[in-house]
Amino acid sequence: MQVNEQFTPTIVAFCCNWCSYAGADLSGTNRLQYPANVKIIRVPCSCRVNPMFILRAFQRGADGVIICGCHPGDCHYTTGNYYARRRTTLLFSMLDYLGIERNRTRVEWVSAAEGAKFAATMNDFVAQITELGPNRRLEDLRCRK
Amino acid sequence: MTNETLIPYLGEVTDIRIDTPDVKTFRVLTPDGVKPFEHMPGQCAMLSIPGVGEAMFSITSSPTNREYMEFSIKKCGCLTEWLHAMDIGQQITIRGPYGKPFPVETELKGKDLLFIAGGIGLAPLRSVINYVRDNRENYGSVQIVYGARSKDDLVDYNEIISEWMADDGVEVNLTIDREQEGWDGHVGFIPNFVKELNPDLKKTVLMCGPPVMIKFTLAGLMELGFEKTQVYTTMELKMKCGVGKCGRCNIGDKYVCKDGPVFRFDELDELPDEY
Amino acid sequence: MMLYLAKDKLDVFFEKASEKLNVYVPVDNTNGSAYRKWTPGTVVSKGLHTTKSAKDFFFPQTENLVEFKMSGKAIEIIDPRRETEDYAVFGVRACDVRSFGILDKVFLSDPVDTYYKNRREHGLILGLSCGRPAETCFCGTFGIDAAEPMADVDFTEADNGYYIKANTEKGEAFVASLGDIFEDRDAAPAEEAKAKTREVLKKLPLSNLTTDGFGGDKLDELFDAAGWADLSEACIGCGTCTFVCPTCQCYDIRDYDTGHGIKRFRCWDSCMFSDFTKMAHGNPRLTQKERFRQRFMHKLVYFPANNDGEYGCVGCGRCLASCPISMNIVKVMKKLAKEDSGK
Amino acid sequence: MQEVMKKRAIELLSDGTVAKVIGWMPGEFSYDMTPAVFTTAEEIESNFVYNDFCGANVSKYVMREQKKASDAKILVFLKPCDTYSFNQLTAEHKIVRENVYVIGVGCDGMADVEKIKAAGIEGITGIESDGDKFIVKTVYGDETIARADALAERCAACKSKKLTVYDEIIGEDGEVVENSGRFDLVAKLEAMSADERFEFWRNELSRCIRCNACRNVCPACTCEQCVFDNPKSGIDQKAAADSFEENMFHIIRAFHVAGRCTDCGECSRVCPQHIPLHLLNRKFIKDINELYGDYQAGDDTESKHPLTSFTYDDAEPSVIHERGNE
């Protein structure tokens, strides 16, 4: 795919309230830069992310979706992210199976103390999606502006 | 706009009156400040909020009202909740008029009329009542029996008290389901109230209300000696197109949106029992 | 004499026709076929039926009706329609041709559905008489002759080619506009082919199915028939029969929020779906029995009551072939007729 | 076999063991049987059929009948693959096992009339089983087709002929089939490039007409109200108005039954557009087997579903990104 110089991807980041959202907060207070086109959606736990959320993000114009939760073993609810891990693995595999670019999705475990990791992850993910170009395979044409 | 049936006109809500805890009356004009279209009593219009939904509502105001159109709407579903939450000045879409009106210019002319309404069922009848009041010379006596769960649930109590009750030749009988402080009128359900009132058998009845009220009131009227050919009602079914094509309001060989919503009970008898 | 087109010149015909309008032809896919726009190299399906009927051309499964732009309390209404192109549909069987007449009765009656009318006026139907009807066919029950589709132009396969007959002015103009690609020939082989088809039709297992006991005046007998409970017992409430049916025309109107406006579209709906009549205050058809009954009552009683006795079924047999539990209008008609005669 | 089944059904009805019998009634052309509920011996005597075309999985009807009357005793005939669905429904508390009398019916694979038609046989008026072939009567003359060629696609790759639940057996119980080859097509797809896979699935899913047959027939789809029917979900799409919605419906549906799908193949059987929907479900099954250990839904009613359990050292989602061939 030809990479459009002007292309600024829309990224949706589902962040768990207890770790990754706090991590995002910390990266903010530390004045670490990450692109403004990352839209953070706070969820109580990474396992709250229904596969439908991910698909609907793509439907409404996301070019990449990233899910951030506590590191395995650190879940505020003890086990939530273990379930999320299985679910997202299977969903990503299914998207890949359908021929949808697998690199449009990612899971990262970011703790409340990892502000730097959060910013780095987002920068890396944005770069990755920019390189991939706009989401065309899992797009709802009616929503295209 | 065009005269396409499925493409609506633009309407603007210019006034919202709170009638009861769950009924509001909306005044609708076009953005140019005129009435969206002419109609006859008993006819309906499709109101919609794009993105929320579209539904059929009976037009509450009388055709004799040349200035605006009014809809009394009870909060009970997705769209009505949205309508109840909106403010004056909100634009909505409107299309119509749909359906067959009450036969005010034919069969009802010169007749003594008995209106029986329960709760929000007054909405479609209010249009007829005011039409009759404005063309008083064309009709005989008018009796209105109206009931609701409580005094607070009587829709537009003000108009009933100050206008209808003040009219000569209009008899208004109100009832509520249960005793209530500040209410010295009749208490009891409509079917029994109608029987107690023992109306003249010459009257033509126009009835609207919840299905259970209709069922028992009709039985009561039959007991008193009324014929089914004397009783009209107006129905409600799910509708989408409003013009007899989408198939949703199909009962037997009739489409409620096109062949109704006003039916005489002997006509309803010929339809399968699916409403 | 009749116009004749040799089989090996069919592509020439499509090519010539495509210069004037878009031509759609049935094309095979996995275990079925569907209409596709003809382009050089397209192979026309030899199958009897397309999996879905041809009603899509006039009444597509989804279609945008109107769009809205919302800003604050204001709404802007936009008519999204563009100019419709002229097109021709090739290979339409007699049953489907008749179905268009039934859809016309719904959509072209007052008030006219302009979306439908527009497509109908721009479309040209090229019918194809049946050579090898299937066991599921029962068009004869509704007085349809599978050998004479009665489309704008009829094609009859015989003598290694097609015999061509224009039935309407539009069809005649179309045939004339293609000039000299047809040749004049004696019509005898075409008549022979039709006669052969009619012989096969007589031998079909459903050839003895009649509409006796059904019609606009049979509401009372049929509505309360005991058979509905058994017939609908296994129905899973899907929309397969409705969606493959050439005459089912119920639709839903829905809004879709695109994030920067609202698109109001209509889409096929099925009376078999549990939410078809569901509204805020309840649902008048609570069980599958009532929904199931509605579909068949509509085709066999309500529709004829409103349309001079014409039934809302054309006997194409698609529902027989595709129902997940093999319940269909033939079984319904046979059971109810039996019950009726047993009274 | 049909006669033995009829005899047992009548016996169990007569002695009061059961009040209802779920079976099949005949169709018009000897290949179009309809599932039916019988309540009297006379009905069974005159109208009960069982033959090579009774492929429909009737386990979900048990749930439906119990919903109407939860305490009615029901007799159901289940083929091996149906028993897996039955177990799964029992595990999910959708069926009260005690109120069902299960007769397991041995199975050697069911025939599919689509296969016969695809072989070019038209105008079928009757089909007779004759050893390893079928004699097909048609209006255009008699034809024969080898049984193996008429076997339903899903039966050709049968995962198990073992009856996993029964009160008694008619016919012969079988074994789980090793190397059934049911994942061959999935593996073939996995080996394709992303572009090819996308092309393949667009071609298949674009035919979807959203009739909901796959969902309604699926023994794992037992939600009281499907999210795609719920007006409050925001995605109660009635039609696949956009290619996105075609994808979403099938991804979500397959995901929702992942780990619970027994691979009975009903979704592909009922699809009027012949979309190979089972390939979505099988992908999940294959992934689950490879990532979290072999698991067969409906094997029993006790084991925990792979999506409601986990281990501490499960694979990270990044394994997907690290796979070969993008």
GROMACS .gro file of N, CA, C and O in nm, chain B residues 1-2 4-10 48-54 76-77 87-93 95 236-238 240-241 243-248 250-255 258 270-275, chain C residues 65-66 68 70 72-75 77 79 81 106-115 219 223 249-253 255 262 264 266 269 275-281 284-285 290 293-294 298 302 305-306:
model
  396
  146MET      N    1  -3.989   2.081   0.019
  146MET     CA    2  -3.947   1.943  -0.006
  146MET      C    3  -4.035   1.878  -0.112
  146MET      O    4  -4.133   1.934  -0.158
  147THR      N    5  -4.000   1.759  -0.147
  147THR     CA    6  -4.074   1.686  -0.249
  147THR      C    7  -4.202   1.626  -0.191
  147THR      O    8  -4.227   1.634  -0.071
  149GLU      N    9  -4.244   1.311  -0.194
  149GLU     CA   10  -4.208   1.171  -0.173
  149GLU      C   11  -4.267   1.123  -0.041
  149GLU      O   12  -4.252   1.190   0.061
  150THR      N   13  -4.327   1.004  -0.042
  150THR     CA   14  -4.391   0.961   0.082
  150THR      C   15  -4.292   0.929   0.192
  150THR      O   16  -4.321   0.948   0.308
  151LEU      N   17  -4.176   0.876   0.156
  151LEU     CA   18  -4.085   0.832   0.261
  151LEU      C   19  -3.984   0.938   0.303
  151LEU      O   20  -3.905   0.918   0.393
  152ILE      N   21  -3.985   1.051   0.233
  152ILE     CA   22  -3.896   1.159   0.273
  152ILE      C   23  -3.978   1.260   0.353
  152ILE      O   24  -4.076   1.314   0.304
  153PRO      N   25  -3.939   1.282   0.477
  153PRO     CA   26  -4.022   1.366   0.564
  153PRO      C   27  -4.002   1.516   0.541
  153PRO      O   28  -3.910   1.558   0.472
  154TYR      N   29  -4.092   1.593   0.598
  154TYR     CA   30  -4.078   1.738   0.604
  154TYR      C   31  -4.004   1.774   0.733
  154TYR      O   32  -3.996   1.694   0.825
  155LEU      N   33  -3.960   1.896   0.736
  155LEU     CA   34  -3.896   1.945   0.857
  155LEU      C   35  -4.002   2.009   0.947
  155LEU      O   36  -4.090   2.080   0.898
  193SER      N   37  -4.034   1.188   1.371
  193SER     CA   38  -3.908   1.120   1.390
  193SER      C   39  -3.797   1.213   1.435
  193SER      O   40  -3.796   1.332   1.404
  194ILE      N   41  -3.707   1.155   1.509
  194ILE     CA   42  -3.580   1.218   1.538
  194ILE      C   43  -3.478   1.132   1.465
  194ILE      O   44  -3.461   1.015   1.498
  195PRO      N   45  -3.412   1.185   1.363
  195PRO     CA   46  -3.316   1.104   1.290
  195PRO      C   47  -3.214   1.044   1.385
  195PRO      O   48  -3.162   1.112   1.473
  196GLY      N   49  -3.191   0.915   1.367
  196GLY     CA   50  -3.094   0.846   1.451
  196GLY      C   51  -3.159   0.780   1.571
  196GLY      O   52  -3.101   0.693   1.633
  197VAL      N   53  -3.278   0.824   1.607
  197VAL     CA   54  -3.348   0.764   1.720
  197VAL      C   55  -3.458   0.674   1.670
  197VAL      O   56  -3.470   0.558   1.710
  198GLY      N   57  -3.537   0.724   1.578
  198GLY     CA   58  -3.644   0.641   1.524
  198GLY      C   59  -3.757   0.724   1.472
  198GLY      O   60  -3.758   0.847   1.483
  199GLU      N   61  -3.851   0.653   1.413
  199GLU     CA   62  -3.968   0.718   1.356
  199GLU      C   63  -4.089   0.640   1.404
  199GLU      O   64  -4.085   0.518   1.411
  221CYS      N   65  -4.309   0.615   2.660
  221CYS     CA   66  -4.316   0.470   2.683
  221CYS      C   67  -4.211   0.392   2.604
  221CYS      O   68  -4.195   0.274   2.625
  222GLY      N   69  -4.140   0.455   2.515
  222GLY     CA   70  -4.040   0.379   2.439
  222GLY      C   71  -3.919   0.466   2.412
  222GLY      O   72  -3.901   0.572   2.471
  232ASP      N   73  -3.597   2.012   2.403
  232ASP     CA   74  -3.633   2.148   2.440
  232ASP      C   75  -3.706   2.217   2.325
  232ASP      O   76  -3.700   2.174   2.211
  233ILE      N   77  -3.770   2.327   2.358
  233ILE     CA   78  -3.837   2.408   2.256
  233ILE      C   79  -3.734   2.453   2.153
  233ILE      O   80  -3.620   2.486   2.188
  234GLY      N   81  -3.774   2.453   2.027
  234GLY     CA   82  -3.683   2.496   1.921
  234GLY      C   83  -3.618   2.377   1.851
  234GLY      O   84  -3.556   2.394   1.746
  235GLN      N   85  -3.631   2.260   1.910
  235GLN     CA   86  -3.574   2.140   1.849
  235GLN      C   87  -3.646   2.111   1.717
  235GLN      O   88  -3.768   2.116   1.710
  236GLN      N   89  -3.569   2.082   1.615
  236GLN     CA   90  -3.633   2.041   1.490
  236GLN      C   91  -3.653   1.890   1.491
  236GLN      O   92  -3.572   1.815   1.547
  237ILE      N   93  -3.762   1.848   1.431
  237ILE     CA   94  -3.790   1.706   1.416
  237ILE      C   95  -3.833   1.686   1.271
  237ILE      O   96  -3.839   1.782   1.195
  238THR      N   97  -3.859   1.563   1.232
  238THR     CA   98  -3.914   1.546   1.099
  238THR      C   99  -4.056   1.493   1.111
  238THR      O  100  -4.091   1.426   1.209
  240ARG      N  101  -4.407   1.354   0.866
  240ARG     CA  102  -4.471   1.326   0.737
  240ARG      C  103  -4.613   1.275   0.762
  240ARG      O  104  -4.641   1.216   0.865
  381GLU      N  105  -5.370   0.096   1.732
  381GLU     CA  106  -5.227   0.123   1.732
  381GLU      C  107  -5.154  -0.006   1.703
  381GLU      O  108  -5.178  -0.108   1.763
  382LEU      N  109  -5.066  -0.002   1.602
  382LEU     CA  110  -4.980  -0.116   1.574
  382LEU      C  111  -4.845  -0.061   1.533
  382LEU      O  112  -4.833   0.057   1.501
  383LYS      N  113  -4.747  -0.148   1.530
  383LYS     CA  114  -4.616  -0.101   1.486
  383LYS      C  115  -4.624  -0.066   1.338
  383LYS      O  116  -4.680  -0.139   1.258
  385LYS      N  117  -4.407   0.133   0.999
  385LYS     CA  118  -4.279   0.186   0.952
  385LYS      C  119  -4.298   0.280   0.834
  385LYS      O  120  -4.236   0.384   0.828
  386CYS      N  121  -4.379   0.239   0.736
  386CYS     CA  122  -4.388   0.321   0.616
  386CYS      C  123  -4.506   0.418   0.624
  386CYS      O  124  -4.497   0.530   0.576
  388VAL      N  125  -4.779   0.388   0.467
  388VAL     CA  126  -4.858   0.394   0.344
  388VAL      C  127  -4.899   0.255   0.294
  388VAL      O  128  -4.925   0.235   0.177
  389GLY      N  129  -4.905   0.159   0.386
  389GLY     CA  130  -4.958   0.029   0.348
  389GLY      C  131  -4.867  -0.056   0.262
  389GLY      O  132  -4.914  -0.134   0.181
  390LYS      N  133  -4.736  -0.042   0.278
  390LYS     CA  134  -4.647  -0.122   0.195
  390LYS      C  135  -4.547  -0.207   0.275
  390LYS      O  136  -4.510  -0.314   0.232
  391CYS      N  137  -4.507  -0.156   0.388
  391CYS     CA  138  -4.399  -0.227   0.458
  391CYS      C  139  -4.449  -0.354   0.526
  391CYS      O  140  -4.370  -0.438   0.565
  392GLY      N  141  -4.580  -0.368   0.539
  392GLY     CA  142  -4.636  -0.496   0.583
  392GLY      C  143  -4.647  -0.517   0.732
  392GLY      O  144  -4.699  -0.616   0.777
  393ARG      N  145  -4.598  -0.421   0.810
  393ARG     CA  146  -4.592  -0.443   0.953
  393ARG      C  147  -4.728  -0.439   1.022
  393ARG      O  148  -4.755  -0.515   1.112
  395ASN      N  149  -5.011  -0.508   0.901
  395ASN     CA  150  -5.108  -0.587   0.827
  395ASN      C  151  -5.185  -0.680   0.921
  395ASN      O  152  -5.127  -0.760   0.993
  396ILE      N  153  -5.317  -0.665   0.922
  396ILE     CA  154  -5.403  -0.761   0.992
  396ILE      C  155  -5.507  -0.805   0.891
  396ILE      O  156  -5.583  -0.723   0.841
  397GLY      N  157  -5.510  -0.931   0.861
  397GLY     CA  158  -5.603  -0.976   0.759
  397GLY      C  159  -5.574  -0.902   0.630
  397GLY      O  160  -5.459  -0.879   0.595
  398ASP      N  161  -5.677  -0.861   0.559
  398ASP     CA  162  -5.650  -0.791   0.433
  398ASP      C  163  -5.641  -0.640   0.453
  398ASP      O  164  -5.644  -0.563   0.358
  399LYS      N  165  -5.633  -0.596   0.578
  399LYS     CA  166  -5.626  -0.452   0.606
  399LYS      C  167  -5.485  -0.411   0.651
  399LYS      O  168  -5.411  -0.490   0.707
  400TYR      N  169  -5.453  -0.289   0.620
  400TYR     CA  170  -5.331  -0.228   0.674
  400TYR      C  171  -5.377  -0.115   0.766
  400TYR      O  172  -5.445  -0.023   0.721
  403LYS      N  173  -5.326   0.248   0.665
  403LYS     CA  174  -5.393   0.298   0.545
  403LYS      C  175  -5.543   0.279   0.554
  403LYS      O  176  -5.621   0.370   0.526
  415GLU      N  177  -6.445  -0.859   1.152
  415GLU     CA  178  -6.412  -0.937   1.033
  415GLU      C  179  -6.263  -0.964   1.021
  415GLU      O  180  -6.221  -1.040   0.936
  416LEU      N  181  -6.185  -0.896   1.105
  416LEU     CA  182  -6.040  -0.917   1.098
  416LEU      C  183  -5.999  -1.025   1.196
  416LEU      O  184  -6.062  -1.044   1.299
  417PRO      N  185  -5.891  -1.095   1.162
  417PRO     CA  186  -5.840  -1.192   1.259
  417PRO      C  187  -5.798  -1.122   1.388
  417PRO      O  188  -5.760  -1.006   1.387
  418ASP      N  189  -5.806  -1.195   1.495
  418ASP     CA  190  -5.779  -1.139   1.627
  418ASP      C  191  -5.628  -1.130   1.651
  418ASP      O  192  -5.571  -1.214   1.718
  419GLU      N  193  -5.566  -1.028   1.592
  419GLU     CA  194  -5.420  -1.018   1.604
  419GLU      C  195  -5.375  -0.877   1.640
  419GLU      O  196  -5.277  -0.827   1.590
  420TYR      N  197  -5.457  -0.808   1.718
  420TYR     CA  198  -5.418  -0.671   1.751
  420TYR      C  199  -5.431  -0.645   1.899
  420TYR      O  200  -5.477  -0.731   1.972
  485LEU      N  201  -3.274   0.588   0.186
  485LEU     CA  202  -3.393   0.665   0.150
  485LEU      C  203  -3.365   0.814   0.158
  485LEU      O  204  -3.400   0.891   0.071
  486VAL      N  205  -3.305   0.852   0.269
  486VAL     CA  206  -3.286   0.993   0.295
  486VAL      C  207  -3.173   1.009   0.397
  486VAL      O  208  -3.145   0.917   0.473
  488PHE      N  209  -2.977   1.276   0.685
  488PHE     CA  210  -2.997   1.393   0.770
  488PHE      C  211  -2.862   1.441   0.822
  488PHE      O  212  -2.776   1.361   0.856
  490MET      N  213  -2.734   1.673   1.131
  490MET     CA  214  -2.783   1.733   1.254
  490MET      C  215  -2.679   1.834   1.304
  490MET      O  216  -2.561   1.803   1.309
  492GLY      N  217  -2.686   2.096   1.635
  492GLY     CA  218  -2.762   2.156   1.744
  492GLY      C  219  -2.906   2.109   1.736
  492GLY      O  220  -2.932   1.990   1.728
  493LYS      N  221  -2.998   2.203   1.734
  493LYS     CA  222  -3.139   2.166   1.727
  493LYS      C  223  -3.187   2.158   1.583
  493LYS      O  224  -3.302   2.126   1.558
  494ALA      N  225  -3.099   2.190   1.489
  494ALA     CA  226  -3.142   2.196   1.349
  494ALA      C  227  -3.113   2.065   1.276
  494ALA      O  228  -3.021   1.992   1.309
  495ILE      N  229  -3.197   2.038   1.179
  495ILE     CA  230  -3.182   1.917   1.097
  495ILE      C  231  -3.183   1.960   0.951
  495ILE      O  232  -3.260   2.047   0.912
  497ILE      N  233  -3.236   1.796   0.569
  497ILE     CA  234  -3.284   1.674   0.504
  497ILE      C  235  -3.225   1.668   0.363
  497ILE      O  236  -3.237   1.764   0.286
  499ASP      N  237  -3.192   1.440   0.003
  499ASP     CA  238  -3.233   1.327  -0.081
  499ASP      C  239  -3.108   1.273  -0.150
  499ASP      O  240  -3.045   1.343  -0.228
  501ARG      N  241  -3.055   1.045  -0.373
  501ARG     CA  242  -3.066   0.968  -0.498
  501ARG      C  243  -2.989   1.031  -0.614
  501ARG      O  244  -2.986   1.152  -0.629
  526VAL      N  245  -4.800  -0.378  -0.521
  526VAL     CA  246  -4.774  -0.317  -0.391
  526VAL      C  247  -4.710  -0.180  -0.408
  526VAL      O  248  -4.761  -0.079  -0.359
  527PHE      N  249  -4.601  -0.176  -0.484
  527PHE     CA  250  -4.522  -0.054  -0.486
  527PHE      C  251  -4.573   0.052  -0.583
  527PHE      O  252  -4.543   0.169  -0.567
  528LEU      N  253  -4.649   0.011  -0.683
  528LEU     CA  254  -4.696   0.111  -0.778
  528LEU      C  255  -4.839   0.154  -0.750
  528LEU      O  256  -4.895   0.238  -0.820
  529SER      N  257  -4.901   0.093  -0.648
  529SER     CA  258  -5.035   0.140  -0.610
  529SER      C  259  -5.019   0.268  -0.531
  529SER      O  260  -4.912   0.296  -0.477
  530ASP      N  261  -5.125   0.343  -0.522
  530ASP     CA  262  -5.120   0.474  -0.458
  530ASP      C  263  -5.091   0.462  -0.308
  530ASP      O  264  -5.156   0.382  -0.242
  531PRO      N  265  -5.000   0.533  -0.250
  531PRO     CA  266  -4.905   0.625  -0.313
  531PRO      C  267  -4.786   0.551  -0.373
  531PRO      O  268  -4.731   0.462  -0.309
  532VAL      N  269  -4.751   0.587  -0.493
  532VAL     CA  270  -4.645   0.518  -0.565
  532VAL      C  271  -4.511   0.528  -0.491
  532VAL      O  272  -4.476   0.633  -0.440
  533ASP      N  273  -4.441   0.416  -0.486
  533ASP     CA  274  -4.307   0.417  -0.427
  533ASP      C  275  -4.210   0.457  -0.537
  533ASP      O  276  -4.179   0.380  -0.628
  534THR      N  277  -4.160   0.579  -0.530
  534THR     CA  278  -4.081   0.632  -0.641
  534THR      C  279  -3.945   0.566  -0.654
  534THR      O  280  -3.889   0.561  -0.763
  535TYR      N  281  -3.893   0.515  -0.543
  535TYR     CA  282  -3.765   0.446  -0.549
  535TYR      C  283  -3.779   0.322  -0.637
  535TYR      O  284  -3.696   0.293  -0.722
  639LEU      N  285  -6.067  -1.647   0.493
  639LEU     CA  286  -6.001  -1.605   0.616
  639LEU      C  287  -6.044  -1.686   0.737
  639LEU      O  288  -5.963  -1.742   0.809
  643PHE      N  289  -5.769  -1.911   0.917
  643PHE     CA  290  -5.699  -1.845   1.027
  643PHE      C  291  -5.697  -1.933   1.151
  643PHE      O  292  -5.596  -1.943   1.220
  669GLN      N  293  -4.229  -0.865   0.026
  669GLN     CA  294  -4.190  -0.726   0.008
  669GLN      C  295  -4.194  -0.644   0.137
  669GLN      O  296  -4.184  -0.522   0.131
  670CYS      N  297  -4.212  -0.708   0.251
  670CYS     CA  298  -4.214  -0.631   0.375
  670CYS      C  299  -4.076  -0.568   0.398
  670CYS      O  300  -3.975  -0.628   0.366
  671TYR      N  301  -4.078  -0.450   0.449
  671TYR     CA  302  -3.949  -0.386   0.476
  671TYR      C  303  -3.949  -0.311   0.608
  671TYR      O  304  -4.053  -0.287   0.668
  672ASP      N  305  -3.829  -0.281   0.650
  672ASP     CA  306  -3.809  -0.206   0.772
  672ASP      C  307  -3.741  -0.075   0.732
  672ASP      O  308  -3.673  -0.069   0.630
  673ILE      N  309  -3.762   0.028   0.811
  673ILE     CA  310  -3.691   0.153   0.788
  673ILE      C  311  -3.609   0.180   0.912
  673ILE      O  312  -3.662   0.178   1.023
  675ASP      N  313  -3.248   0.384   1.095
  675ASP     CA  314  -3.153   0.494   1.088
  675ASP      C  315  -3.014   0.441   1.126
  675ASP      O  316  -3.001   0.360   1.216
  682ILE      N  317  -2.693   1.111   0.968
  682ILE     CA  318  -2.780   0.995   0.984
  682ILE      C  319  -2.821   0.949   0.845
  682ILE      O  320  -2.865   1.030   0.763
  684ARG      N  321  -3.092   0.723   0.668
  684ARG     CA  322  -3.214   0.644   0.689
  684ARG      C  323  -3.227   0.550   0.571
  684ARG      O  324  -3.232   0.594   0.456
  686ARG      N  325  -3.391   0.169   0.406
  686ARG     CA  326  -3.487   0.063   0.425
  686ARG      C  327  -3.420  -0.068   0.390
  686ARG      O  328  -3.328  -0.073   0.309
  689ASP      N  329  -3.736  -0.703   0.549
  689ASP     CA  330  -3.770  -0.749   0.682
  689ASP      C  331  -3.852  -0.876   0.666
  689ASP      O  332  -3.902  -0.903   0.557
  695ASP      N  333  -3.925  -0.979   1.623
  695ASP     CA  334  -3.947  -0.838   1.658
  695ASP      C  335  -4.026  -0.763   1.551
  695ASP      O  336  -4.037  -0.641   1.556
  696PHE      N  337  -4.080  -0.837   1.455
  696PHE     CA  338  -4.146  -0.770   1.342
  696PHE      C  339  -4.260  -0.678   1.387
  696PHE      O  340  -4.273  -0.566   1.339
  697THR      N  341  -4.340  -0.724   1.480
  697THR     CA  342  -4.453  -0.642   1.524
  697THR      C  343  -4.435  -0.593   1.667
  697THR      O  344  -4.529  -0.545   1.729
  698LYS      N  345  -4.314  -0.607   1.719
  698LYS     CA  346  -4.291  -0.570   1.859
  698LYS      C  347  -4.287  -0.418   1.874
  698LYS      O  348  -4.218  -0.349   1.799
  699MET      N  349  -4.363  -0.367   1.966
  699MET     CA  350  -4.359  -0.222   1.990
  699MET      C  351  -4.352  -0.197   2.140
  699MET      O  352  -4.351  -0.290   2.219
  700ALA      N  353  -4.348  -0.071   2.176
  700ALA     CA  354  -4.326  -0.036   2.316
  700ALA      C  355  -4.427  -0.104   2.407
  700ALA      O  356  -4.395  -0.146   2.516
  701HIS      N  357  -4.553  -0.113   2.364
  701HIS     CA  358  -4.652  -0.165   2.458
  701HIS      C  359  -4.674  -0.316   2.449
  701HIS      O  360  -4.753  -0.372   2.522
  704PRO      N  361  -4.832  -0.810   1.931
  704PRO     CA  362  -4.955  -0.884   1.902
  704PRO      C  363  -4.930  -1.025   1.849
  704PRO      O  364  -5.020  -1.107   1.852
  705ARG      N  365  -4.811  -1.053   1.798
  705ARG     CA  366  -4.783  -1.190   1.754
  705ARG      C  367  -4.673  -1.247   1.842
  705ARG      O  368  -4.555  -1.230   1.815
  710GLU      N  369  -4.796  -1.762   1.524
  710GLU     CA  370  -4.867  -1.647   1.467
  710GLU      C  371  -4.786  -1.583   1.354
  710GLU      O  372  -4.840  -1.542   1.253
  713ARG      N  373  -4.795  -1.814   1.056
  713ARG     CA  374  -4.928  -1.807   0.994
  713ARG      C  375  -4.941  -1.680   0.910
  713ARG      O  376  -4.995  -1.683   0.800
  714GLN      N  377  -4.891  -1.571   0.962
  714GLN     CA  378  -4.902  -1.444   0.891
  714GLN      C  379  -4.842  -1.454   0.751
  714GLN      O  380  -4.900  -1.408   0.654
  718HIS      N  381  -5.085  -1.425   0.437
  718HIS     CA  382  -5.069  -1.309   0.352
  718HIS      C  383  -5.061  -1.348   0.205
  718HIS      O  384  -5.122  -1.287   0.120
  722TYR      N  385  -5.477  -1.294   0.231
  722TYR     CA  386  -5.486  -1.147   0.237
  722TYR      C  387  -5.453  -1.083   0.103
  722TYR      O  388  -5.519  -0.990   0.059
  725ALA      N  389  -5.722  -1.123  -0.147
  725ALA     CA  390  -5.839  -1.043  -0.109
  725ALA      C  391  -5.826  -0.900  -0.160
  725ALA      O  392  -5.924  -0.836  -0.196
  726ASN      N  393  -5.704  -0.850  -0.164
  726ASN     CA  394  -5.683  -0.711  -0.205
  726ASN      C  395  -5.648  -0.697  -0.353
  726ASN      O  396  -5.639  -0.586  -0.404
   0.00000   0.00000   0.00000
